[in-house]
Short mmCIF file of C-alpha atoms in Angstrom, two decimals:
data_model
loop_
_atom_site.label_atom_id
_atom_site.label_comp_id
_atom_site.label_asym_id
_atom_site.label_seq_id
_atom_site.Cartn_x
_atom_site.Cartn_y
_atom_site.Cartn_z
CA LYS K 1 276.79 77.17 169.07
CA LYS K 2 273.52 75.82 167.68
CA ILE K 3 274.40 72.30 168.81
CA SER K 4 275.21 73.61 172.28
CA GLU K 5 271.91 75.50 172.50
CA ASN K 6 269.90 72.47 171.35
CA SER K 7 271.73 70.26 173.83
CA ILE K 8 270.68 72.56 176.68
CA GLU K 9 267.11 72.51 175.41
CA ALA K 10 267.09 68.70 175.14
CA ALA K 11 268.42 68.33 178.69
CA ASP K 12 265.75 70.70 180.01
CA ASN K 13 262.99 68.87 178.13
CA LEU K 14 264.19 65.53 179.47
CA LYS K 15 264.25 66.84 183.04
CA PHE K 16 260.55 67.68 182.84
CA LEU K 17 259.33 64.84 180.63
CA GLU K 18 260.89 62.22 182.91
CA HIS K 19 258.15 63.03 185.44
CA LEU K 20 255.63 61.54 183.00
CA SER K 21 257.34 58.16 182.95
CA GLY K 22 255.58 56.67 186.00
CA PRO K 23 251.99 57.68 185.24
CA CYS K 24 252.45 56.90 181.52
CA GLN K 25 253.65 53.40 182.39
CA ALA K 26 250.63 52.97 184.68
CA LEU K 27 248.35 54.20 181.87
CA ALA K 28 249.88 51.73 179.41
CA GLU K 29 248.91 48.84 181.71
CA ALA K 30 245.56 50.09 183.05
CA ASP K 31 242.08 48.87 182.17
CA PRO K 32 239.32 51.43 181.43
CA LYS K 33 238.04 51.43 185.02
CA ALA K 34 241.47 52.39 186.39
CA ILE K 35 242.43 54.95 183.74
CA CYS K 36 240.36 57.76 185.23
CA ASP K 37 242.30 57.50 188.51
CA ILE K 38 245.60 58.00 186.66
CA LEU K 39 244.60 60.98 184.52
CA PRO K 40 244.52 63.73 187.21
CA GLU K 41 248.11 62.97 188.25
CA LEU K 42 249.25 62.82 184.62
CA LEU K 43 247.60 66.14 183.80
CA GLY K 44 249.17 67.62 186.95
CA TYR K 45 252.64 66.85 185.60
CA ILE K 46 251.76 68.23 182.17
CA ARG K 47 250.50 71.38 183.87
CA MET K 48 253.87 71.63 185.66
CA ILE K 49 255.66 71.33 182.31
CA TRP K 50 253.40 74.06 180.91
CA SER K 51 254.16 76.35 183.85
CA LEU K 52 257.86 75.75 184.49
CA SER K 53 259.55 74.32 181.41
CA LYS K 54 261.64 76.76 179.40
CA TYR K 55 261.24 75.04 176.05
CA TYR K 56 258.44 72.43 176.12
CA ASN K 57 255.65 74.80 177.22
CA THR K 58 254.39 75.72 173.74
CA PRO K 59 250.75 75.04 172.78
CA GLU K 60 251.89 72.77 169.94
CA ARG K 61 254.05 70.54 172.14
CA VAL K 62 251.56 70.32 175.02
CA THR K 63 248.72 69.62 172.58
CA GLY K 64 250.84 66.82 171.15
CA LEU K 65 251.24 65.31 174.64
CA LEU K 66 247.50 65.51 175.29
CA ARG K 67 246.73 63.90 171.92
CA LYS K 68 249.07 61.02 172.80
CA ILE K 69 247.10 60.47 176.01
CA SER K 70 243.86 60.33 173.99
CA ASN K 71 245.39 57.76 171.65
CA GLU K 72 246.65 55.65 174.56
CA ILE K 73 243.20 55.69 176.18
CA ILE K 74 241.70 54.41 172.92
CA ARG K 75 244.35 51.68 172.71
CA ARG K 76 243.74 50.51 176.27
CA CYS K 77 239.96 50.48 175.81
CA CYS K 78 240.30 48.46 172.58
CA THR K 79 242.13 45.71 174.47
CA LYS K 80 239.03 45.24 176.68
CA VAL K 81 236.39 45.33 173.94
CA ASP K 82 235.94 41.91 172.33
CA LEU K 83 234.13 42.21 169.00
CA LYS K 84 233.46 38.47 168.95
CA ASN K 85 231.36 38.82 172.10
CA ILE K 86 229.42 41.75 170.63
CA PHE K 87 228.32 39.61 167.67
CA PHE K 88 227.67 36.47 169.74
CA TYR K 89 224.11 35.11 169.99
CA ASP K 90 224.06 34.68 173.75
CA GLN K 91 222.43 37.12 176.16
CA ASP K 92 225.03 36.79 178.93
CA VAL K 93 227.96 37.21 176.52
CA VAL K 94 226.40 40.21 174.80
CA GLU K 95 225.57 41.88 178.12
CA LYS K 96 229.17 41.36 179.25
CA ALA K 97 230.37 43.01 176.04
CA MET K 98 228.05 45.95 176.72
CA VAL K 99 229.70 46.47 180.12
CA SER K 100 233.12 46.82 178.42
CA LEU K 101 231.69 49.28 175.91
CA GLU K 102 230.04 51.36 178.64
CA GLU K 103 233.31 51.48 180.60
CA SER K 104 235.12 52.70 177.49
CA ILE K 105 232.49 55.41 176.92
CA ARG K 106 232.75 56.53 180.54
CA CYS K 107 236.55 56.69 180.24
CA GLY K 108 236.41 58.91 177.15
CA VAL K 109 233.80 61.23 178.65
CA LEU K 110 235.68 61.60 181.96
CA TRP K 111 238.97 62.27 180.16
CA LYS K 112 237.44 65.36 178.52
CA ARG K 113 235.85 66.39 181.84
CA ILE K 114 239.16 66.10 183.74
CA PHE K 115 240.95 68.06 181.02
CA ARG K 116 238.39 70.88 181.13
CA LYS K 117 238.63 71.01 184.92
CA THR K 118 242.42 71.35 184.70
CA ALA K 119 242.12 73.95 181.93
CA ALA K 120 239.75 76.00 184.09
CA ALA K 121 242.20 75.87 187.01
CA ILE K 122 245.03 77.05 184.74
CA ALA K 123 242.90 79.92 183.44
CA LEU K 124 242.42 81.15 187.02
CA SER K 125 246.07 80.90 187.99
CA SER K 126 248.27 83.98 188.19
CA SER K 127 251.00 82.44 186.06
CA SER K 128 248.51 81.91 183.27
CA ARG K 129 247.32 85.50 183.40
CA GLU K 130 250.91 86.68 183.14
CA LYS K 131 251.40 84.53 180.05
CA LYS K 132 248.25 85.96 178.48
CA GLU K 133 247.26 82.45 177.33
CA ASP K 134 246.02 79.19 178.79
CA TRP K 135 244.74 75.75 177.74
CA SER K 136 241.40 77.17 176.60
CA THR K 137 243.19 78.33 173.45
CA PHE K 138 244.16 74.76 172.50
CA ASP K 139 242.55 73.14 169.48
CA ASP K 140 239.98 70.71 170.93
CA ALA K 141 239.77 68.75 167.70
CA ALA K 142 243.52 68.10 167.72
CA ILE K 143 243.24 66.54 171.18
CA PHE K 144 239.81 64.88 171.25
CA ALA K 145 238.65 64.27 167.67
CA GLN K 146 239.68 60.61 167.65
CA ILE K 147 238.50 59.81 171.15
CA ASP K 148 235.15 61.47 170.43
CA ALA K 149 234.84 59.25 167.36
CA PHE K 150 235.80 56.20 169.45
CA VAL K 151 233.16 57.00 172.10
CA GLN K 152 230.54 57.31 169.35
CA ARG K 153 231.72 54.00 167.84
CA CYS K 154 231.20 52.33 171.22
CA ARG K 155 227.70 53.82 171.44
CA ASP K 156 226.92 52.43 167.99
CA LEU K 157 228.08 48.97 169.09
CA ILE K 158 225.91 49.17 172.22
CA GLU K 159 222.92 49.69 169.92
CA VAL K 160 223.99 46.60 167.97
CA CYS K 161 224.01 44.67 171.25
CA GLU K 162 220.60 46.04 172.23
CA GLY K 163 219.20 44.96 168.86
CA GLN K 164 220.38 41.41 169.46
CA LEU K 165 218.92 41.35 172.98
CA GLN K 166 215.58 42.50 171.58
CA PHE K 167 215.24 40.40 168.46
CA CYS K 168 217.48 37.34 168.77
CA PRO K 169 216.10 35.42 171.80
CA LEU K 170 213.95 32.40 170.95
CA PRO K 171 210.23 33.27 171.19
CA PRO K 172 208.05 31.70 173.87
CA ARG K 173 205.27 29.25 173.02
CA PHE K 174 201.93 30.74 172.11
CA GLY K 175 198.61 28.98 172.46
CA GLY K 176 195.44 29.51 170.52
CA THR K 177 194.61 28.99 166.89
CA ARG K 178 197.20 31.57 165.75
CA GLY K 179 199.96 30.59 168.20
CA HIS K 180 202.07 28.86 165.57
CA GLU K 181 201.70 31.85 163.23
CA ILE K 182 202.87 34.31 165.90
CA ALA K 183 205.86 32.18 166.86
CA LYS K 184 206.86 31.80 163.20
CA ALA K 185 206.67 35.58 162.68
CA LEU K 186 209.00 36.15 165.66
CA LEU K 187 211.41 33.49 164.36
CA ASP K 188 211.45 35.24 160.98
CA ILE K 189 212.35 38.52 162.70
CA ARG K 190 215.06 36.71 164.67
CA SER K 191 216.46 35.24 161.46
CA GLN K 192 216.56 38.65 159.76
CA CYS K 193 218.30 40.23 162.75
CA GLU K 194 220.92 37.47 162.75
CA ALA K 195 221.54 38.08 159.05
CA HIS K 196 222.15 41.79 159.66
CA VAL K 197 224.47 41.01 162.59
CA ASP K 198 226.32 38.45 160.45
CA ARG K 199 226.89 41.17 157.88
CA LEU K 200 228.57 43.35 160.51
CA ARG K 201 230.58 40.42 161.81
CA SER K 202 232.00 39.71 158.35
CA LEU K 203 233.18 43.27 157.64
CA ASP K 204 236.74 43.27 156.28
CA TYR K 205 238.09 46.06 158.53
CA ASP K 206 238.63 46.75 162.20
CA ILE K 207 235.39 48.27 163.50
CA LEU K 208 237.18 49.87 166.46
CA ASP K 209 239.60 51.74 164.18
CA VAL K 210 238.10 55.24 164.18
CA LYS K 211 240.15 56.19 161.13
CA THR K 212 238.01 53.80 159.09
CA SER K 213 235.06 55.76 157.74
CA LYS K 214 233.35 52.76 156.11
CA TRP K 215 231.64 51.99 159.42
CA HIS K 216 229.27 54.94 159.09
CA ASP K 217 227.68 53.47 155.94
CA ASP K 218 227.56 49.91 157.27
CA TYR K 219 226.08 51.01 160.58
CA SER K 220 223.49 53.16 158.81
CA VAL K 221 222.33 50.08 156.87
CA PHE K 222 222.03 48.12 160.13
CA LYS K 223 220.18 50.95 161.87
CA ASN K 224 217.62 51.24 159.07
CA ALA K 225 217.13 47.48 159.09
CA VAL K 226 216.47 47.56 162.85
CA LYS K 227 213.82 50.24 162.33
CA ASP K 228 212.04 47.87 159.91
CA LEU K 229 212.34 45.01 162.40
CA GLU K 230 210.82 47.19 165.12
CA VAL K 231 207.78 47.87 162.94
CA MET K 232 207.40 44.14 162.22
CA TYR K 233 207.83 43.33 165.91
CA THR K 234 205.15 45.86 166.90
CA ASN K 235 202.72 44.37 164.37
CA VAL K 236 203.32 40.85 165.72
CA MET K 237 202.76 42.05 169.30
CA GLN K 238 199.49 43.73 168.32
CA ALA K 239 198.33 40.59 166.53
CA ALA K 240 199.24 38.45 169.58
CA PHE K 241 197.23 40.64 171.94
CA GLU K 242 194.25 40.63 169.59
#
């Protein structure tokens, strides 16, 4: 009897989950710019499962589906973020890497926004009121904790790129009796920035893996070093104007 009951449940689950096949396949092949166009349709099917399925409409199972979407978004964004370009001493290459990071950030932010919009619609629906529960009761951390961490990791890497754009270009020529001194000071700052970037480049773990907590310490060291470079840079600028 138990086998028979579970067989009926499995068949019902399959009937509903099969609707996810198309949009999930599209998500697995999409780049960050296209992902946001797929998510509303995908959430629409999950909402249907929540409303109509006899067995798969529990908060635990639907939360698990939503968490899988978050993980897939991270995976797709990681395929478009090239760490080599982020730590490359070329303005055009670094700016191109920043575009990929910004697209990944936008994707993560819009995913949460689309989810909240769908959750609000479910809360207003009559079927939800009859159930006495809706998606607002779901554990946000279970769904978004990793993608929030990934978005923050991308923001950290954008700051690394901005540091390179500020400190790593070769200085212009300066005239006057102190021109050589000013140029040398800027070259020293450039050299120090490159050393800090080299340290990040040589880290022995995947920076984009949000489960790796070592990044917080390594990034903090870089951020403090950049603050020192900014003070040195300001002093050189003041000396140049004088």
